[in-house]
Tab-separated table of C-alpha atoms in Angstrom:
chain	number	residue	atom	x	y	z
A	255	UNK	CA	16.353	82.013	2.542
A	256	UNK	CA	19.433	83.262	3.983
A	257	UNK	CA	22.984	83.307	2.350
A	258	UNK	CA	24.786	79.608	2.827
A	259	UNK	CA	27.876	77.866	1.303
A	260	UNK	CA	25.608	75.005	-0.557
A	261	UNK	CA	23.163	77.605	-2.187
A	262	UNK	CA	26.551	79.623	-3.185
A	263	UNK	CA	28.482	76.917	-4.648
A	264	UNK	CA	25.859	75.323	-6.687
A	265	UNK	CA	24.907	78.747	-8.262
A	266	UNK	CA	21.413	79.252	-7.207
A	267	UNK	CA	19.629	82.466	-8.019
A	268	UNK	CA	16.356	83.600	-6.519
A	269	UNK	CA	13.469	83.282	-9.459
A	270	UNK	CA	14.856	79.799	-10.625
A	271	UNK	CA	13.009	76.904	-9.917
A	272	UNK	CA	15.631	75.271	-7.755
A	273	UNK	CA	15.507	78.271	-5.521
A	274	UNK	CA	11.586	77.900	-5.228
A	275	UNK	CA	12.077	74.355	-4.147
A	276	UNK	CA	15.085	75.343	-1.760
A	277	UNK	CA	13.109	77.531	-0.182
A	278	UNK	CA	10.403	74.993	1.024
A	279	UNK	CA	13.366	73.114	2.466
A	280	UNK	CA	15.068	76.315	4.048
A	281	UNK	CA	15.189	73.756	7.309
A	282	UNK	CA	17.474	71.331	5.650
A	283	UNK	CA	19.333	73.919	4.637
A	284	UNK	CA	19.993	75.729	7.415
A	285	UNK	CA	20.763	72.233	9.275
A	286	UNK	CA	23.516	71.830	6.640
A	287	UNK	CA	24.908	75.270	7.099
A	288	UNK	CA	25.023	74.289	10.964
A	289	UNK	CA	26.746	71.404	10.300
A	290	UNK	CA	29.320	72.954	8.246
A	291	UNK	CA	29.687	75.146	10.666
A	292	UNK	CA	30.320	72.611	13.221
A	293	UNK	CA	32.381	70.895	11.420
A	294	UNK	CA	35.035	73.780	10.329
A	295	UNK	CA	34.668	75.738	12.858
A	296	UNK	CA	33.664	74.237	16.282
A	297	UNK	CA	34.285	76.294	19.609
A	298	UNK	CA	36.201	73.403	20.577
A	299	UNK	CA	38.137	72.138	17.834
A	300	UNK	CA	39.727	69.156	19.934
A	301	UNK	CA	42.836	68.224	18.122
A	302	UNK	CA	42.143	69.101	14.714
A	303	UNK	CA	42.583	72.539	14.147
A	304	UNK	CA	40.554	75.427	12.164
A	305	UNK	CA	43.071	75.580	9.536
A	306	UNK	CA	43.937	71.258	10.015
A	307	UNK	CA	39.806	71.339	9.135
A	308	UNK	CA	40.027	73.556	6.348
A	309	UNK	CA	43.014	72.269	4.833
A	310	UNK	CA	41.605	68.652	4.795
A	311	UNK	CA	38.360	70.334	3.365
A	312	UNK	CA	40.002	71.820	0.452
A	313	UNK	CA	41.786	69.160	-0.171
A	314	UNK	CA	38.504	66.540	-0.152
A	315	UNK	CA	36.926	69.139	-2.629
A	316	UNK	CA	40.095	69.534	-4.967
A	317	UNK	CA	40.523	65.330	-5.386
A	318	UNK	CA	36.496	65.486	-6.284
A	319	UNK	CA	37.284	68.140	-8.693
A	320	UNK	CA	35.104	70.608	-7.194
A	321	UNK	CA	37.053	73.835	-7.745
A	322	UNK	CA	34.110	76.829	-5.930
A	323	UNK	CA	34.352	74.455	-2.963
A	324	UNK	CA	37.664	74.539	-2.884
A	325	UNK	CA	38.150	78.223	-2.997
A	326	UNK	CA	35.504	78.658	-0.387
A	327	UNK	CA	37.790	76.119	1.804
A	328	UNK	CA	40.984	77.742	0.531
A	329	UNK	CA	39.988	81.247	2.217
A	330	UNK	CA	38.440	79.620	5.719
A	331	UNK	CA	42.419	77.837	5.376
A	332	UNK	CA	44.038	81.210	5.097
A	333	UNK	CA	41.269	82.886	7.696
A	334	UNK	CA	42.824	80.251	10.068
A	335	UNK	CA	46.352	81.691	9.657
A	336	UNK	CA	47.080	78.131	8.538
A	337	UNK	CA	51.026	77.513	8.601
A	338	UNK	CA	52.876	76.505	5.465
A	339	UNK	CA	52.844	72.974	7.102
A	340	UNK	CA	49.198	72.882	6.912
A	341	UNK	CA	48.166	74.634	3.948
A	342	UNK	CA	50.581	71.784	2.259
A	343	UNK	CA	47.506	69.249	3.284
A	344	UNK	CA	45.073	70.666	0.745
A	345	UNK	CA	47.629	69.409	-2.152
A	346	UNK	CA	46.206	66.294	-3.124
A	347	UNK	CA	50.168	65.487	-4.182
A	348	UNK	CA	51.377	66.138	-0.636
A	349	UNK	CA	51.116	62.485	1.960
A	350	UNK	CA	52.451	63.958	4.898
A	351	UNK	CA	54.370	61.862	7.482
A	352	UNK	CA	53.308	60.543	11.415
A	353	UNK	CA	50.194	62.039	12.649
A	354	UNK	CA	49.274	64.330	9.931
A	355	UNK	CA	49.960	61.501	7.255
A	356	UNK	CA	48.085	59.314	9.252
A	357	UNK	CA	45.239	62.381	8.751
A	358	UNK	CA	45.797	62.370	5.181
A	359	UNK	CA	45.646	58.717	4.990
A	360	UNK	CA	42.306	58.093	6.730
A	361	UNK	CA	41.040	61.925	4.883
A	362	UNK	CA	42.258	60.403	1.290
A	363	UNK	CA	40.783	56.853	1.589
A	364	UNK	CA	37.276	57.877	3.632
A	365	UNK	CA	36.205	60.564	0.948
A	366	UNK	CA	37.227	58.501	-2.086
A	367	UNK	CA	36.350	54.797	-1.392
A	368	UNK	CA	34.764	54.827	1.889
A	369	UNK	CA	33.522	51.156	1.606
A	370	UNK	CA	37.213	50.172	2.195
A	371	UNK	CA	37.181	52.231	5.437
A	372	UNK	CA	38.061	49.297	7.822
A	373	UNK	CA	39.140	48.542	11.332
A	374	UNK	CA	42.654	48.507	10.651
A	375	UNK	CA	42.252	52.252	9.237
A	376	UNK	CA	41.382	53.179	12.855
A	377	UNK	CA	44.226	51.511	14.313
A	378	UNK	CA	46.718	53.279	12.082
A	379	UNK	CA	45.135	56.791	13.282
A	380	UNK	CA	45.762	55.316	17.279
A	381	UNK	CA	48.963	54.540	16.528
A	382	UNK	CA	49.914	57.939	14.996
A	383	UNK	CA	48.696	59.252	18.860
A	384	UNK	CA	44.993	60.320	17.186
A	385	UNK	CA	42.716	59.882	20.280
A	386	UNK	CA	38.876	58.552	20.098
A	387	UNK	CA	37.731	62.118	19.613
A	388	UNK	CA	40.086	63.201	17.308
A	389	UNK	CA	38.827	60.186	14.963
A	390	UNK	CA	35.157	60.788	15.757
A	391	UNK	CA	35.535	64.435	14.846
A	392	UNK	CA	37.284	63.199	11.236
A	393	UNK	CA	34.903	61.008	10.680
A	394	UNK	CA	32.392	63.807	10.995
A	395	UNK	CA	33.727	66.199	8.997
A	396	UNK	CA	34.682	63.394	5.969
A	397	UNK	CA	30.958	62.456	6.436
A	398	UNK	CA	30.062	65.699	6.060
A	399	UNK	CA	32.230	67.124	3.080
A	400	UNK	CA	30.823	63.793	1.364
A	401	UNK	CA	27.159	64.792	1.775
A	402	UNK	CA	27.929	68.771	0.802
A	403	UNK	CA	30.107	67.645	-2.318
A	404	UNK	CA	27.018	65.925	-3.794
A	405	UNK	CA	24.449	67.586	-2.403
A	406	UNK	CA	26.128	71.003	-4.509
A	407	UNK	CA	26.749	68.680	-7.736
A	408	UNK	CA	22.669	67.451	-7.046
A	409	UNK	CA	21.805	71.342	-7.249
A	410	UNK	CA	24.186	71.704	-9.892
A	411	UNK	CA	22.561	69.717	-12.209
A	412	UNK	CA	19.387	70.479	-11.593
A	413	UNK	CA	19.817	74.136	-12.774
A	414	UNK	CA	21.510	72.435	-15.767
């Protein structure tokens, strides 16, 4: 099985049983490693930066209380030579105003209560300039950090 940030964060050592049953599943897991991948660090970030990704990332972990995760996201942040401006986005405290509040807004309300994700949520990111792509590529990584988050606590409490 080869190193990844899921396997990392939840703790799991080779010889537990978790680890056996990882292993049969080393496709999934190298799928989500991809997608993490893709999702902090494309080739072609679009308008959300490395460091925009990362930030929003560490911030999504911190509100979930995760702290490992958000170390891990902490250092891609700082590996991104994120400005002072954006490393302000991972404080949970910090709203931000015109486009990056609107990134914070959608970020804040999509990885805590996305049921109340709406139409009008979409409009506000439009109207704070966010293009089609830009919202698509949110979406993604929100979607993502949601399935890593509990996929790590799943692992988590297994080993328990």
């Amino acid at each position: 099985m080869t190193k990844d940030v899921v396997v990392e964060q939840a703790g799991v050592k080779p010889g537990e049983a978790v680890h056996e049953a990882l292993l049969a599943r080393a496709d999934i897991l190298a799928m989500t490693q991809a997608t993490h991948d893709a999702a902090l660090l494309p080739e072609d970030p679009g308008g959300i930066s490395h460091a925009q990704r990362a930030a929003l990332a560490c911030r999504i972990s911190r509100r979930h209380g995760d702290a490992g995760l958000t170390s891990h996201y902490d250092v891609l942040m700082r590996k991104a030579s994120a400005t002072a401006e954006v490393m302000r986005v991972a404080d949970p405290a910090y709203t931000g105003e015109g486009r990056i509040g609107a990134l914070i807004a959608y970020t804040d309300l999509a990885s805590m209560v996305p049921r109340d994700v709406g139409a009008d949520d979409i409009e506000a990111l439009k109207a704070a300039g966010i293009v089609d792509a830009d919202i698509v590529r949110l979406a993604e990584l929100n979607a993502f950090l949601a399935y890593q988050i509990r996929l790590i606590a799943g692992l988590k409490l297994l080993r328990a």
